[in-house]
């Protein structure tokens, strides 16, 4: 099969032949129909994070496809089912986190397109206990961004604990953020979108944002958000892969509000201790979402309340797509479309 492979960190991916996986007991093989390209794939290919994937590896954790083979003992899915192979590739199933439906922080969790080969390939080996079940009526290309960008922002908004009618500020309205705006509105929140790109903010308004702030054109972005949200956002969701956005995010959080960190640029940012203490802020990390969050996030999409904006590209365009993503030149989400090359 054709796969786009990271052979060296920071180097272009290499298109090459790779063996089609065969499932052993408890595994399935999925024939990829579509796979979204997440900014995380860029971090993975650059080796940005403290724990790096083993080389060579196939990125991609928004892969959707049809099950073509099932190993012995698999009962949860059948051949022909449409499933997604997400970032949370598998977990142990029996630790305190798995038992309390926090499988995302299981110490034995494995990650699609990172510790396990992902969806930038014509077939994906998967664990049927952790795949996303794509509702009928949702196409593969429409579902792809939901299984990372969608679930991550949906869960992150829940983690802000903002209630209907309250303000949510979304910093970064790219692949994740354009869905966050829609989930926020669907969850009854008022949404203030923040980005450095005027086109993305215009799009956020079209998607229902109640206010926008351009961080590239504002001396004090946080102050502008505090004004727009009448005293600060009850919930802040930072998806921007920029450290500047994190310090701003804390300053735009309303007293007693919650600032949820989701973006993962490499590095650290200073936390203004006095402000956090005196304004009783909560700062919380959030990492994708559980299988239940996945089902809920997909239901929003199946109902039409949330629609991913996708630009389709062939797998062979991956290096160009990653370069554009690094420079903020992807409008919302690029989805690799395998249908053409497979004649499906
Ligand atoms: P993206 O490139 O599609 O979007 C990023 C957006 O941030 C762009 O619109 C860009 O213009 C904007 N931006 C850049 N600098 C900014 C700034 N200073 N202020 C405001 N906006 C700014 O990326 P994406 O696919 O949405 O991913 C975003 C980040 O989220 C990445 O770091 C990715 O690794 C991370 N991520 C985390 C999780 C998780 O579980 N926590 C899951 C998926 C992705
Ligand atoms: Zn992702
Ligand atoms: Zn576990």
Coordinates of C-alpha atoms and ligand atoms in Angstrom, one line a residue:
X1 CA 0.0 0.0 0.0
X2 CA 1.0 3.6 -0.4
X3 CA 1.9 5.5 2.8
X4 CA 3.3 8.9 3.7
X5 CA 6.1 8.1 6.2
X6 CA 8.1 10.2 8.6
X7 CA 11.6 8.8 8.2
X8 CA 13.5 11.7 9.9
X9 CA 12.2 14.5 12.2
X10 CA 11.9 17.9 10.4
X11 CA 12.3 16.3 7.0
X12 CA 9.5 16.0 4.4
X13 CA 7.4 12.8 4.6
X14 CA 8.4 10.1 2.1
X15 CA 5.7 8.5 -0.1
X16 CA 6.6 4.8 -0.2
X17 CA 5.3 1.3 -0.3
X18 CA 4.4 -0.2 3.0
X19 CA 3.0 -3.7 3.8
X20 CA -0.7 -3.9 4.1
X21 CA -1.3 -4.9 7.8
X22 CA -2.9 -8.2 8.7
X23 CA -5.0 -8.4 11.9
X24 CA -4.1 -10.8 14.7
X25 CA -6.6 -11.8 17.3
X26 CA -8.5 -8.8 18.6
X27 CA -7.4 -6.5 15.8
X28 CA -9.1 -5.1 12.7
X29 CA -7.9 -3.6 9.4
X30 CA -9.6 -0.5 8.1
X31 CA -9.3 0.6 4.4
X32 CA -8.8 4.3 4.6
X33 CA -11.4 6.5 2.9
X34 CA -10.3 9.9 4.4
X35 CA -7.9 11.2 6.9
X36 CA -7.8 14.7 8.3
X37 CA -4.5 16.5 8.8
X38 CA -4.1 17.9 12.3
X39 CA -1.5 20.4 13.5
X40 CA -0.5 17.5 15.8
X41 CA 0.8 15.6 12.8
X42 CA 3.1 18.6 12.2
X43 CA 4.4 18.4 15.8
X44 CA 4.8 14.7 15.4
X45 CA 6.8 15.0 12.1
X46 CA 9.0 17.7 13.7
X47 CA 9.5 15.7 16.9
X48 CA 8.3 18.7 18.9
X49 CA 7.3 17.0 22.1
X50 CA 9.2 15.5 25.0
X51 CA 8.2 11.9 24.1
X52 CA 8.9 11.4 20.4
X53 CA 7.5 8.6 18.2
X54 CA 9.9 5.8 17.1
X55 CA 11.0 6.3 13.5
X56 CA 9.9 5.5 10.9
X57 CA 6.2 6.0 11.5
X58 CA 3.0 6.9 9.6
X59 CA 1.1 9.9 11.0
X60 CA -2.6 10.6 10.9
X61 CA -5.2 10.2 13.6
X62 CA -8.4 11.4 11.8
X63 CA -8.6 8.3 9.6
X64 CA -12.0 7.1 8.6
X65 CA -12.6 3.9 6.6
X66 CA -14.4 0.6 6.1
X67 CA -13.4 -2.5 8.1
X68 CA -12.0 -4.9 5.6
X69 CA -10.6 -7.6 7.9
X70 CA -11.3 -8.7 11.5
X71 CA -9.0 -10.9 13.7
X72 CA -10.1 -13.8 15.8
X73 CA -12.5 -12.9 18.6
X74 CA -13.6 -9.5 17.3
X75 CA -17.3 -9.0 17.9
X76 CA -17.6 -5.2 18.3
X77 CA -17.3 -4.4 14.6
X78 CA -17.9 -6.3 11.4
X79 CA -16.5 -6.1 7.9
X80 CA -18.0 -3.2 6.1
X81 CA -18.6 -1.0 9.2
X82 CA -17.4 2.6 8.8
X83 CA -15.1 3.4 11.7
X84 CA -12.5 6.0 12.7
X85 CA -9.1 5.4 14.1
X86 CA -8.5 8.2 16.5
X87 CA -5.6 9.6 18.6
X88 CA -6.6 7.4 21.5
X89 CA -5.7 4.2 19.8
X90 CA -6.0 2.0 22.8
X91 CA -5.7 1.9 26.6
X92 CA -5.3 -0.8 29.3
X93 CA -9.0 -0.9 30.2
X94 CA -8.4 -1.7 33.9
X95 CA -6.4 1.0 35.6
X96 CA -8.1 3.6 37.9
X97 CA -8.4 6.0 35.0
X98 CA -9.8 3.5 32.5
X99 CA -12.3 2.3 35.2
X100 CA -13.5 5.9 35.8
X101 CA -13.9 6.7 32.1
X102 CA -10.7 8.7 31.9
X103 CA -9.0 6.3 29.4
X104 CA -7.4 9.4 27.8
X105 CA -4.9 9.6 30.7
X106 CA -4.2 5.8 31.0
X107 CA -0.5 5.4 31.5
X108 CA -0.6 2.6 28.9
X109 CA -2.5 4.5 26.3
X110 CA -1.2 4.3 22.8
X111 CA -1.7 7.0 20.2
X112 CA -2.7 6.7 16.5
X113 CA -0.3 8.2 14.1
X114 CA 2.2 8.6 16.9
X115 CA 3.1 5.4 18.8
X116 CA 1.0 3.4 16.3
X117 CA 0.9 3.8 12.5
X118 CA -1.9 6.1 11.5
X119 CA -4.1 7.1 8.6
X120 CA -1.7 8.7 6.1
X121 CA -1.9 5.2 4.4
X122 CA -4.3 3.1 2.5
X123 CA -4.9 0.7 5.3
X124 CA -4.8 1.1 9.1
X125 CA -4.5 -1.6 11.8
X126 CA -6.8 -0.7 14.7
X127 CA -8.1 -1.9 18.1
X128 CA -11.9 -2.3 17.7
X129 CA -12.5 -1.4 21.4
X130 CA -11.3 2.2 20.7
X131 CA -12.4 3.0 17.2
X132 CA -15.0 5.7 16.5
X133 CA -18.4 4.4 15.2
X134 CA -19.4 6.7 12.4
X135 CA -23.1 7.4 12.3
X136 CA -24.9 6.6 9.0
X137 CA -25.5 9.7 7.1
X138 CA -22.1 11.2 7.9
X139 CA -19.6 10.8 5.0
X140 CA -16.0 9.8 5.7
X141 CA -14.7 13.2 4.7
X142 CA -17.2 15.0 7.0
X143 CA -16.5 12.6 9.9
X144 CA -12.7 12.8 9.7
X145 CA -12.1 16.1 11.5
X146 CA -14.7 15.2 14.2
X147 CA -12.6 12.3 15.5
X148 CA -9.8 14.6 16.7
X149 CA -10.6 18.3 16.2
X150 CA -14.2 17.8 17.0
X151 CA -13.9 15.6 20.1
X152 CA -11.0 17.6 21.5
X153 CA -12.9 20.9 21.3
X154 CA -16.2 19.4 22.5
X155 CA -14.5 17.9 25.5
X156 CA -12.5 21.0 26.1
X157 CA -15.6 23.2 26.2
X158 CA -17.2 20.7 28.7
X159 CA -14.1 21.1 30.8
X160 CA -14.5 24.9 31.0
X161 CA -17.8 24.2 32.9
X162 CA -19.2 27.3 31.1
X163 CA -23.0 27.1 31.2
X164 CA -25.5 28.1 28.5
X165 CA -25.7 31.9 28.1
X166 CA -22.2 32.4 29.4
X167 CA -19.1 33.4 27.4
X168 CA -16.7 31.1 25.7
X169 CA -13.5 32.5 24.2
X170 CA -11.8 30.3 21.6
X171 CA -8.2 31.3 20.9
X172 CA -7.2 29.9 17.5
X173 CA -10.0 29.2 15.0
X174 CA -8.2 26.9 12.6
X175 CA -8.9 23.1 12.4
X176 CA -9.9 22.8 16.0
X177 CA -11.2 26.2 16.6
X178 CA -13.7 26.4 13.7
X179 CA -15.4 23.4 15.3
X180 CA -15.1 24.8 18.8
X181 CA -17.1 27.9 17.6
X182 CA -19.8 25.6 16.4
X183 CA -19.9 23.3 19.4
X184 CA -19.9 26.3 21.7
X185 CA -23.0 27.7 19.9
X186 CA -24.7 24.3 19.8
X187 CA -24.1 24.1 23.6
X188 CA -25.8 27.4 24.1
X189 CA -22.8 29.6 24.8
X190 CA -21.9 33.0 23.6
X191 CA -18.6 32.7 21.6
X192 CA -15.8 35.2 21.2
X193 CA -13.2 34.0 18.6
X194 CA -9.6 35.1 18.7
X195 CA -7.1 34.6 15.9
X196 CA -4.3 36.4 14.1
X197 CA -5.9 35.9 10.7
X198 CA -8.7 38.2 9.5
X199 CA -10.0 35.5 7.1
X200 CA -10.4 33.0 9.9
X201 CA -12.2 35.5 12.0
X202 CA -14.6 36.4 9.2
X203 CA -15.3 32.7 8.9
X204 CA -15.8 32.4 12.7
X205 CA -18.5 35.1 12.3
X206 CA -20.2 33.1 9.5
X207 CA -20.1 30.1 11.8
X208 CA -22.0 32.0 14.5
X209 CA -19.4 33.6 16.7
X210 CA -20.9 36.6 18.6
X211 CA -17.7 38.6 18.7
X212 CA -14.2 38.3 17.3
X213 CA -10.8 39.8 18.3
X214 CA -7.8 39.9 15.9
X215 CA -4.7 39.3 18.1
X216 CA -2.4 40.5 15.4
X217 CA -4.1 43.9 15.2
X218 CA -4.7 44.5 18.9
X219 CA -2.1 45.8 21.4
X220 CA -3.8 44.1 24.3
X221 CA -5.8 41.1 23.0
X222 CA -6.9 39.9 26.5
X223 CA -8.3 43.4 27.3
X224 CA -10.2 43.4 24.0
X225 CA -11.7 40.0 24.9
X226 CA -12.6 41.2 28.4
X227 CA -14.4 44.1 26.9
X228 CA -16.2 42.0 24.2
X229 CA -17.3 39.5 26.8
X230 CA -18.5 42.1 29.4
X231 CA -15.9 41.2 32.0
X232 CA -14.0 38.2 30.7
X233 CA -14.9 34.8 29.3
X234 CA -16.4 32.2 31.8
X235 CA -14.6 29.6 29.8
X236 CA -11.5 30.0 27.6
X237 CA -10.3 27.3 25.2
X238 CA -6.8 27.8 23.8
X239 CA -6.2 25.9 20.6
X240 CA -3.6 28.2 19.1
X241 CA -0.2 26.5 18.6
X242 CA 1.4 29.7 19.9
X243 CA 2.8 30.4 23.4
X244 CA 1.7 34.0 23.3
X245 CA -1.9 32.8 23.1
X246 CA -1.6 31.0 26.4
X247 CA -0.6 34.0 28.5
X248 CA -3.3 36.0 26.8
X249 CA -5.8 33.2 27.5
X250 CA -5.3 33.4 31.2
X251 CA -5.7 37.2 31.2
X252 CA -9.0 37.0 29.3
X253 CA -10.6 34.5 31.8
X254 CA -13.3 35.9 33.9
X255 CA -13.0 35.9 37.7
X256 CA -13.6 32.3 38.9
X257 CA -13.5 31.2 35.3
X258 CA -11.7 28.2 33.7
X259 CA -9.0 28.4 31.1
X260 CA -8.6 25.1 29.2
X261 CA -5.2 24.5 27.5
X262 CA -5.5 22.4 24.4
X263 CA -2.9 23.7 21.9
X264 CA 0.5 22.0 22.2
X265 CA 3.2 24.3 20.9
X266 CA 6.6 23.1 22.3
X267 CA 7.8 25.0 25.3
X268 CA 6.5 26.7 28.4
X269 CA 4.7 29.9 29.3
X270 CA 4.7 32.0 32.5
X271 CA 1.7 31.8 34.7
X272 CA 0.9 35.1 36.5
X273 CA 0.6 33.6 39.9
X274 CA -1.0 36.6 41.7
X275 CA -3.7 37.0 39.1
X276 CA -4.6 33.3 39.1
X277 CA -4.8 33.3 42.9
X278 CA -6.5 36.6 43.4
X279 CA -9.0 36.1 40.6
X280 CA -9.6 32.4 41.7
X281 CA -9.0 31.1 38.2
X282 CA -8.8 27.4 37.2
X283 CA -6.2 26.4 34.6
X284 CA -6.9 22.9 33.2
X285 CA -5.3 20.8 30.5
X286 CA -7.5 18.7 28.2
X287 CA -6.4 15.9 26.0
X288 CA -8.7 14.7 23.2
X289 CA -11.7 12.9 24.7
X290 CA -13.1 9.6 25.8
X291 CA -15.1 7.2 23.7
X292 CA -18.3 8.6 25.2
X293 CA -17.2 12.1 24.2
X294 CA -16.5 10.7 20.8
X295 CA -20.0 9.3 20.4
X296 CA -21.5 12.7 21.6
X297 CA -19.2 14.8 19.3
X298 CA -20.2 12.6 16.3
X299 CA -23.9 12.9 17.2
X300 CA -23.6 16.7 17.0
X301 CA -22.1 16.3 13.5
X302 CA -24.7 13.7 12.4
X303 CA -27.5 16.1 13.5
X304 CA -26.0 18.9 11.3
X305 CA -25.4 21.1 14.3
X306 CA -21.7 21.0 13.7
X307 CA -20.2 20.8 10.2
X308 CA -16.5 20.5 9.5
X309 CA -15.2 22.7 6.7
X310 CA -13.0 20.5 4.7
X311 CA -10.6 21.0 1.8
X312 CA -10.0 17.7 0.0
X313 CA -6.5 16.8 -1.1
X314 CA -4.8 13.6 -2.3
X315 CA -2.3 11.8 0.0
X316 CA 0.5 12.8 -2.4
X317 CA -0.1 16.4 -1.4
X318 CA 0.8 15.8 2.2
X319 CA 4.1 17.8 2.3
X320 CA 2.5 20.8 0.7
X321 CA -0.4 20.6 3.2
X322 CA 1.9 20.4 6.2
X323 CA 3.9 23.4 4.9
X324 CA 0.7 25.4 4.6
X325 CA -0.4 24.3 8.0
X326 CA 2.9 25.5 9.5
X327 CA 2.3 28.9 8.0
X328 CA -1.4 29.3 9.0
X329 CA -2.5 28.9 5.3
X330 CA -5.1 26.2 5.8
X331 CA -8.6 27.8 6.1
X332 CA -10.0 25.1 8.4
X333 CA -9.2 21.5 7.9
X334 CA -7.5 19.6 5.0
X335 CA -8.8 16.0 4.6
X336 CA -6.8 13.6 2.6
X337 CA -9.3 11.9 0.2
X338 CA -8.4 8.3 -0.7
X339 CA -11.5 7.6 -2.8
X340 CA -10.1 8.9 -6.0
X341 CA -6.8 6.9 -5.8
X342 CA -8.7 3.7 -4.9
X343 CA -11.3 4.1 -7.6
X344 CA -14.0 3.9 -4.9
Ligands
LIG1 P1 -4.4 24.9 13.0 O1 -3.0 25.2 12.5 O2 -5.4 24.3 12.0 O3 -5.1 26.1 13.7 C1 -4.3 27.0 14.6 C2 -5.0 28.4 14.5 O4 -4.3 29.2 15.5 C3 -4.8 29.1 13.2 O5 -6.1 29.5 12.8 C4 -3.9 30.2 13.5 O6 -4.1 31.3 12.7 C5 -4.2 30.5 15.0 N1 -3.2 31.2 15.7 C6 -1.8 31.1 15.6 N2 -1.2 32.0 16.5 C7 -2.2 32.5 17.2 C8 -2.2 33.4 18.3 N3 -1.1 34.0 18.8 N4 -3.5 33.8 18.8 C9 -4.6 33.3 18.3 N5 -4.6 32.4 17.3 C10 -3.5 32.0 16.7 O7 -4.1 23.8 14.2 P2 -5.1 22.7 14.8 O8 -5.1 21.5 14.0 O9 -6.4 23.4 15.1 O10 -4.3 22.4 16.2 C11 -4.0 23.4 17.1 C12 -3.2 22.9 18.3 O11 -4.0 22.0 19.1 C13 -1.9 22.2 17.9 O12 -0.9 22.6 18.8 C14 -2.3 20.7 18.1 O13 -1.1 19.9 18.4 C15 -3.1 20.8 19.3 N6 -4.1 19.7 19.6 C16 -4.2 19.3 20.8 C17 -5.1 18.3 21.1 C18 -5.4 17.9 22.5 O14 -5.9 16.8 22.8 N7 -5.0 18.7 23.5 C19 -5.8 17.6 20.1 C20 -5.6 18.1 18.8 C21 -4.7 19.1 18.5
LIG2 ZN1 -5.4 15.9 16.2
LIG3 ZN1 -5.8 2.3 31.8

